């Protein structure tokens, strides 16, 4: 359904305004879909992200290292880690390089939960069922391009047509 119908707004100031509102609206729509997928596991998207980061690293990480890899840069990583500790998904260990620091380690319970949730990959990807692989690739290019302005990489690239 077109954005105009979804939010009952027929006119936008510009295509840029519409694109910005469409991104925000779509983010919230996707966030709701993914939250529903995670509900039966009593886990938030941020907690899942931390577990995924730890599994991918294959070694203990500090909260600073985890924060650098987080999708949600505004999150309070220490608080989320503490909640995962209470659930038995991660544990704190003394850092071998600097005993003043604490590393976070994925527990067997956390690994088991991730393995179970790996079975949901198709369900999560079904959000994009109306996009071809080429369209998804192009969407990624556009989203990266939007963020590149914020990172000071504002060089314009030629438009790439969607195929596929």
mmCIF file of C-alpha atoms in Angstrom:
data_model
loop_
_atom_site.group_PDB
_atom_site.id
_atom_site.type_symbol
_atom_site.label_atom_id
_atom_site.label_comp_id
_atom_site.label_asym_id
_atom_site.label_seq_id
_atom_site.Cartn_x
_atom_site.Cartn_y
_atom_site.Cartn_z
ATOM 1 C CA UNK A 1 0.000 0.000 0.000
ATOM 2 C CA UNK A 2 1.282 3.464 -0.831
ATOM 3 C CA UNK A 3 2.540 5.586 2.039
ATOM 4 C CA UNK A 4 -0.083 8.239 1.334
ATOM 5 C CA UNK A 5 -2.870 5.772 2.092
ATOM 6 C CA UNK A 6 -1.083 4.241 5.091
ATOM 7 C CA UNK A 7 -0.717 7.539 6.930
ATOM 8 C CA UNK A 8 -3.600 9.482 5.335
ATOM 9 C CA UNK A 9 -1.399 12.216 3.942
ATOM 10 C CA UNK A 10 -1.891 13.025 0.299
ATOM 11 C CA UNK A 11 0.707 15.753 -0.154
ATOM 12 C CA UNK A 12 4.361 15.941 0.848
ATOM 13 C CA UNK A 13 6.600 19.001 0.674
ATOM 14 C CA UNK A 14 9.051 17.115 -1.555
ATOM 15 C CA UNK A 15 10.104 13.627 -2.599
ATOM 16 C CA UNK A 16 12.902 13.922 -0.013
ATOM 17 C CA UNK A 17 10.396 14.561 2.776
ATOM 18 C CA UNK A 18 8.302 11.633 1.578
ATOM 19 C CA UNK A 19 11.394 9.393 1.463
ATOM 20 C CA UNK A 20 12.361 10.384 5.023
ATOM 21 C CA UNK A 21 8.856 9.757 6.350
ATOM 22 C CA UNK A 22 8.678 6.502 4.382
ATOM 23 C CA UNK A 23 11.948 5.313 5.965
ATOM 24 C CA UNK A 24 10.723 6.143 9.477
ATOM 25 C CA UNK A 25 7.333 4.539 8.848
ATOM 26 C CA UNK A 26 8.907 1.432 7.318
ATOM 27 C CA UNK A 27 11.427 1.142 10.167
ATOM 28 C CA UNK A 28 8.608 1.183 12.712
ATOM 29 C CA UNK A 29 6.598 -1.325 10.659
ATOM 30 C CA UNK A 30 9.602 -3.677 10.417
ATOM 31 C CA UNK A 31 10.444 -3.184 14.087
ATOM 32 C CA UNK A 32 6.933 -4.317 15.026
ATOM 33 C CA UNK A 33 7.169 -7.394 12.780
ATOM 34 C CA UNK A 34 10.541 -8.460 14.206
ATOM 35 C CA UNK A 35 9.444 -7.767 17.788
ATOM 36 C CA UNK A 36 6.544 -10.187 17.291
ATOM 37 C CA UNK A 37 8.966 -12.845 16.045
ATOM 38 C CA UNK A 38 11.155 -12.403 19.155
ATOM 39 C CA UNK A 39 8.303 -12.317 21.724
ATOM 40 C CA UNK A 40 8.074 -16.094 22.315
ATOM 41 C CA UNK A 41 11.782 -16.131 23.215
ATOM 42 C CA UNK A 42 11.486 -13.360 25.835
ATOM 43 C CA UNK A 43 14.279 -11.449 24.147
ATOM 44 C CA UNK A 44 14.559 -7.962 22.694
ATOM 45 C CA UNK A 45 16.136 -7.050 19.391
ATOM 46 C CA UNK A 46 19.008 -5.387 21.244
ATOM 47 C CA UNK A 47 19.618 -8.501 23.340
ATOM 48 C CA UNK A 48 19.528 -10.635 20.203
ATOM 49 C CA UNK A 49 22.003 -8.275 18.561
ATOM 50 C CA UNK A 50 24.453 -8.639 21.463
ATOM 51 C CA UNK A 51 24.160 -12.437 21.435
ATOM 52 C CA UNK A 52 24.714 -12.444 17.668
ATOM 53 C CA UNK A 53 27.772 -10.191 18.032
ATOM 54 C CA UNK A 54 29.300 -12.451 20.690
ATOM 55 C CA UNK A 55 28.685 -15.573 18.627
ATOM 56 C CA UNK A 56 30.213 -13.936 15.556
ATOM 57 C CA UNK A 57 33.279 -12.806 17.472
ATOM 58 C CA UNK A 58 33.919 -16.298 18.799
ATOM 59 C CA UNK A 59 35.656 -14.837 21.842
ATOM 60 C CA UNK A 60 34.787 -12.688 24.851
ATOM 61 C CA UNK A 61 34.330 -8.972 24.112
ATOM 62 C CA UNK A 62 34.252 -5.887 26.295
ATOM 63 C CA UNK A 63 31.068 -3.849 26.459
ATOM 64 C CA UNK A 64 32.893 -1.152 24.461
ATOM 65 C CA UNK A 65 33.698 -3.637 21.682
ATOM 66 C CA UNK A 66 30.086 -4.836 21.700
ATOM 67 C CA UNK A 67 28.781 -1.252 21.569
ATOM 68 C CA UNK A 68 30.953 -0.503 18.532
ATOM 69 C CA UNK A 69 29.290 -3.392 16.681
ATOM 70 C CA UNK A 70 25.720 -2.720 17.820
ATOM 71 C CA UNK A 71 23.062 -1.813 15.296
ATOM 72 C CA UNK A 72 21.471 0.568 17.801
ATOM 73 C CA UNK A 73 24.312 2.929 18.724
ATOM 74 C CA UNK A 74 22.101 4.727 21.263
ATOM 75 C CA UNK A 75 21.573 1.656 23.399
ATOM 76 C CA UNK A 76 22.887 1.276 26.933
ATOM 77 C CA UNK A 77 25.050 -1.766 26.283
ATOM 78 C CA UNK A 78 25.945 -2.372 29.949
ATOM 79 C CA UNK A 79 22.296 -2.453 30.997
ATOM 80 C CA UNK A 80 21.367 -4.832 28.162
ATOM 81 C CA UNK A 81 24.299 -7.106 29.070
ATOM 82 C CA UNK A 82 23.160 -7.106 32.717
ATOM 83 C CA UNK A 83 19.703 -8.280 31.599
ATOM 84 C CA UNK A 84 21.290 -11.049 29.532
ATOM 85 C CA UNK A 85 23.350 -12.098 32.560
ATOM 86 C CA UNK A 86 20.145 -12.381 34.625
ATOM 87 C CA UNK A 87 18.679 -14.613 31.893
ATOM 88 C CA UNK A 88 21.839 -16.767 31.905
ATOM 89 C CA UNK A 89 22.616 -15.995 28.245
ATOM 90 C CA UNK A 90 26.003 -14.351 28.888
ATOM 91 C CA UNK A 91 28.448 -14.086 31.754
ATOM 92 C CA UNK A 92 31.198 -11.712 32.753
ATOM 93 C CA UNK A 93 34.813 -12.852 32.887
ATOM 94 C CA UNK A 94 38.009 -11.066 33.861
ATOM 95 C CA UNK A 95 39.878 -9.743 30.832
ATOM 96 C CA UNK A 96 43.163 -11.623 30.405
ATOM 97 C CA UNK A 97 44.990 -8.604 28.938
ATOM 98 C CA UNK A 98 43.857 -6.101 31.583
ATOM 99 C CA UNK A 99 42.509 -7.438 34.881
ATOM 100 C CA UNK A 100 40.770 -4.107 35.507
ATOM 101 C CA UNK A 101 38.401 -4.798 32.604
ATOM 102 C CA UNK A 102 35.544 -7.246 32.239
ATOM 103 C CA UNK A 103 34.790 -9.292 29.134
ATOM 104 C CA UNK A 104 31.399 -10.666 28.178
ATOM 105 C CA UNK A 105 31.167 -14.322 27.183
ATOM 106 C CA UNK A 106 28.297 -16.149 25.482
ATOM 107 C CA UNK A 107 27.023 -19.052 27.619
ATOM 108 C CA UNK A 108 25.768 -22.424 26.386
ATOM 109 C CA UNK A 109 22.212 -21.223 27.098
ATOM 110 C CA UNK A 110 22.812 -18.184 24.864
ATOM 111 C CA UNK A 111 24.288 -20.357 22.112
ATOM 112 C CA UNK A 112 21.312 -22.714 22.288
ATOM 113 C CA UNK A 113 18.849 -19.829 21.998
ATOM 114 C CA UNK A 114 20.687 -18.491 18.936
ATOM 115 C CA UNK A 115 20.628 -21.926 17.311
ATOM 116 C CA UNK A 116 16.878 -22.102 17.870
ATOM 117 C CA UNK A 117 16.404 -18.594 16.497
ATOM 118 C CA UNK A 118 18.519 -19.435 13.421
ATOM 119 C CA UNK A 119 15.470 -21.398 12.288
ATOM 120 C CA UNK A 120 13.568 -18.104 12.043
ATOM 121 C CA UNK A 121 15.802 -16.603 9.342
ATOM 122 C CA UNK A 122 13.285 -17.383 6.588
ATOM 123 C CA UNK A 123 10.472 -15.824 8.616
ATOM 124 C CA UNK A 124 12.516 -12.664 9.193
ATOM 125 C CA UNK A 125 13.499 -12.449 5.538
ATOM 126 C CA UNK A 126 9.864 -12.886 4.474
ATOM 127 C CA UNK A 127 9.423 -9.194 5.297
ATOM 128 C CA UNK A 128 11.108 -8.635 1.922
ATOM 129 C CA UNK A 129 9.006 -11.140 -0.023
ATOM 130 C CA UNK A 130 7.934 -8.519 -2.571
ATOM 131 C CA UNK A 131 11.519 -7.562 -3.488
ATOM 132 C CA UNK A 132 13.713 -9.442 -5.904
ATOM 133 C CA UNK A 133 17.337 -10.040 -4.909
ATOM 134 C CA UNK A 134 18.377 -7.307 -7.328
ATOM 135 C CA UNK A 135 15.910 -4.868 -5.744
ATOM 136 C CA UNK A 136 17.138 -5.763 -2.263
ATOM 137 C CA UNK A 137 20.727 -5.194 -3.417
ATOM 138 C CA UNK A 138 19.726 -1.818 -4.863
ATOM 139 C CA UNK A 139 17.892 -0.887 -1.653
ATOM 140 C CA UNK A 140 21.075 -1.637 0.289
ATOM 141 C CA UNK A 141 23.029 0.646 -2.040
ATOM 142 C CA UNK A 142 20.523 3.460 -1.521
ATOM 143 C CA UNK A 143 20.455 3.063 2.265
ATOM 144 C CA UNK A 144 24.263 2.990 2.431
ATOM 145 C CA UNK A 145 24.309 6.101 0.265
ATOM 146 C CA UNK A 146 21.932 7.946 2.617
ATOM 147 C CA UNK A 147 24.118 7.126 5.628
ATOM 148 C CA UNK A 148 27.313 8.072 3.802
ATOM 149 C CA UNK A 149 26.290 11.744 3.949
ATOM 150 C CA UNK A 150 26.343 11.585 7.744
ATOM 151 C CA UNK A 151 29.762 9.922 7.697
ATOM 152 C CA UNK A 152 31.297 12.618 5.514
ATOM 153 C CA UNK A 153 31.413 10.404 2.434
ATOM 154 C CA UNK A 154 29.003 12.540 0.458
ATOM 155 C CA UNK A 155 30.408 11.908 -3.002
ATOM 156 C CA UNK A 156 27.614 11.216 -5.435
ATOM 157 C CA UNK A 157 27.628 7.992 -7.348
ATOM 158 C CA UNK A 158 25.864 7.500 -10.661
ATOM 159 C CA UNK A 159 22.380 6.138 -10.468
ATOM 160 C CA UNK A 160 22.275 2.395 -10.755
ATOM 161 C CA UNK A 161 19.173 0.999 -12.422
ATOM 162 C CA UNK A 162 17.237 -1.743 -10.711
ATOM 163 C CA UNK A 163 17.271 -4.981 -12.678
ATOM 164 C CA UNK A 164 16.192 -8.471 -12.014
#
